[in-house]
XYZ file of C-alpha atoms in Angstrom:
165
model
C -7.737 -7.775 -66.208
C -10.175 -5.721 -65.956
C -10.529 -6.005 -70.559
C -10.812 -9.166 -70.412
C -12.715 -11.179 -72.669
C -15.122 -12.940 -70.906
C -15.343 -9.401 -69.053
C -15.929 -7.975 -72.799
C -18.185 -11.095 -73.655
C -20.927 -10.595 -70.677
C -21.223 -6.952 -71.881
C -22.155 -7.780 -75.419
C -24.490 -9.858 -74.564
C -26.647 -6.998 -73.365
C -25.360 -4.376 -75.979
C -24.464 -6.564 -78.736
C -23.431 -3.887 -80.900
C -20.461 -3.579 -79.165
C -18.935 -6.988 -80.761
C -18.741 -5.005 -83.824
C -17.316 -1.924 -82.005
C -13.299 -1.850 -82.977
C -13.454 1.452 -80.081
C -15.112 -0.509 -77.258
C -13.031 -1.478 -74.422
C -13.452 -1.931 -70.834
C -11.697 1.895 -69.002
C -13.251 1.616 -65.376
C -13.592 -1.178 -62.333
C -16.771 -2.293 -61.040
C -18.170 0.746 -58.994
C -20.921 1.553 -56.960
C -19.968 5.074 -56.350
C -21.318 6.924 -59.580
C -23.577 6.544 -62.138
C -23.773 6.827 -65.823
C -25.461 10.360 -65.575
C -23.226 12.076 -63.100
C -20.093 10.091 -65.278
C -22.143 11.831 -68.044
C -21.585 15.842 -66.041
C -18.005 14.538 -65.583
C -17.997 13.509 -61.683
C -17.355 10.352 -59.800
C -17.889 10.615 -56.401
C -21.669 10.674 -56.732
C -24.552 8.807 -58.029
C -27.358 11.224 -58.984
C -30.655 9.765 -59.232
C -34.040 11.369 -59.192
C -34.313 12.164 -55.618
C -37.069 14.826 -53.430
C -35.663 17.899 -53.370
C -36.033 17.087 -49.221
C -33.903 14.366 -49.795
C -31.087 15.687 -50.945
C -27.929 14.664 -50.694
C -27.674 11.271 -48.652
C -25.284 8.540 -47.733
C -26.156 4.601 -48.414
C -25.673 1.796 -46.819
C -22.969 1.462 -48.629
C -20.603 5.199 -47.874
C -21.715 5.816 -51.650
C -22.880 9.582 -51.841
C -26.889 9.883 -53.724
C -27.844 13.121 -54.972
C -29.881 14.893 -57.891
C -28.017 18.734 -59.086
C -29.179 21.477 -58.947
C -32.809 21.308 -57.564
C -34.522 20.368 -61.119
C -37.724 18.131 -60.616
C -37.380 14.606 -59.175
C -38.623 13.153 -62.500
C -36.215 11.325 -64.801
C -36.716 12.460 -67.674
C -34.976 13.324 -70.460
C -37.021 17.184 -70.202
C -34.757 16.773 -66.375
C -31.570 15.556 -68.300
C -32.094 18.742 -69.963
C -32.591 21.221 -67.521
C -29.945 19.368 -65.854
C -27.029 19.715 -68.332
C -28.820 23.319 -69.650
C -27.632 25.159 -65.577
C -23.873 22.877 -67.203
C -23.937 24.680 -70.377
C -24.581 22.393 -72.878
C -27.359 23.457 -75.947
C -29.037 21.021 -77.353
C -27.480 20.049 -80.562
C -28.832 17.691 -83.767
C -25.912 14.606 -83.964
C -23.046 13.236 -82.150
C -20.197 13.790 -84.375
C -17.354 14.866 -82.731
C -16.859 18.477 -83.248
C -13.348 20.327 -82.484
C -13.612 22.401 -79.091
C -17.064 21.037 -77.726
C -17.270 17.612 -75.430
C -21.389 16.431 -75.957
C -23.709 13.642 -74.245
C -26.631 11.080 -75.517
C -29.367 10.664 -73.276
C -31.089 7.388 -73.940
C -34.451 6.382 -73.766
C -36.848 2.735 -73.938
C -40.475 2.852 -74.218
C -40.223 6.712 -73.325
C -38.242 7.175 -70.245
C -34.891 8.381 -69.666
C -32.123 5.234 -69.322
C -28.764 6.097 -70.281
C -26.798 9.374 -70.862
C -22.922 8.595 -72.410
C -20.182 11.638 -73.087
C -18.361 12.140 -76.043
C -14.605 12.431 -74.478
C -12.171 14.684 -76.137
C -8.280 13.647 -74.781
C -5.876 13.576 -77.903
C -5.663 10.279 -77.337
C -9.525 9.088 -77.605
C -10.635 12.178 -78.942
C -14.272 11.409 -80.433
C -14.777 8.446 -78.776
C -18.098 7.911 -76.144
C -17.991 6.992 -72.860
C -20.508 5.475 -70.744
C -20.810 4.026 -67.484
C -22.906 0.888 -66.740
C -25.075 1.088 -64.152
C -22.495 -0.400 -60.944
C -20.928 -1.623 -63.392
C -17.787 -1.157 -65.625
C -17.162 1.897 -67.446
C -16.537 1.745 -70.746
C -15.178 3.573 -74.154
C -17.548 3.034 -77.456
C -17.417 4.334 -81.213
C -20.913 6.184 -81.469
C -23.765 6.976 -79.051
C -25.533 3.731 -81.419
C -22.961 1.348 -80.539
C -24.516 1.153 -77.141
C -28.681 0.550 -78.478
C -30.267 -2.498 -76.695
C -32.761 -3.613 -74.833
C -31.398 -2.452 -71.366
C -31.118 1.074 -72.847
C -33.365 1.477 -76.078
C -31.675 4.435 -77.951
C -30.147 7.627 -78.132
C -32.534 10.464 -78.877
C -31.063 12.982 -77.608
C -27.688 15.387 -77.949
C -26.340 18.386 -75.961
C -23.303 19.813 -76.149
C -21.216 22.430 -74.137
C -18.187 24.816 -75.675
C -14.696 23.914 -73.891
C -13.663 27.868 -75.045
């Protein structure tokens, strides 16, 4: 079972704040086909990785497609993530609170380096819940962006939102 105690405990070891998160749930199997940045942009068929422009896209020996969208700089940084999501019609916002008619993303930093992106869900059954793809591992739900603050990902430092109308 995907949301088993064993799998949950593995994730909680890395993200201890999830222990008290009532929204924490494993919702997707381990897959290398996409990562957190792609997931935050609603992409599930490509691993978004900061590749030099002349090497985009590429395929790994495992068949996974790797790309870095929109001819942005090949640096993995908050600045570049902001450029990518601005291209996707997101604008900067002040917080992670749910706003009807908008979807939101959060970007994380550890030791001055971008590490992760999460997205807020808008479907009726998960409205306002956040979701993260944990590298090549599981896809999870969590209550807030701060529930996955950790030594692995650091802290959320920037929020952006997109009008869905």
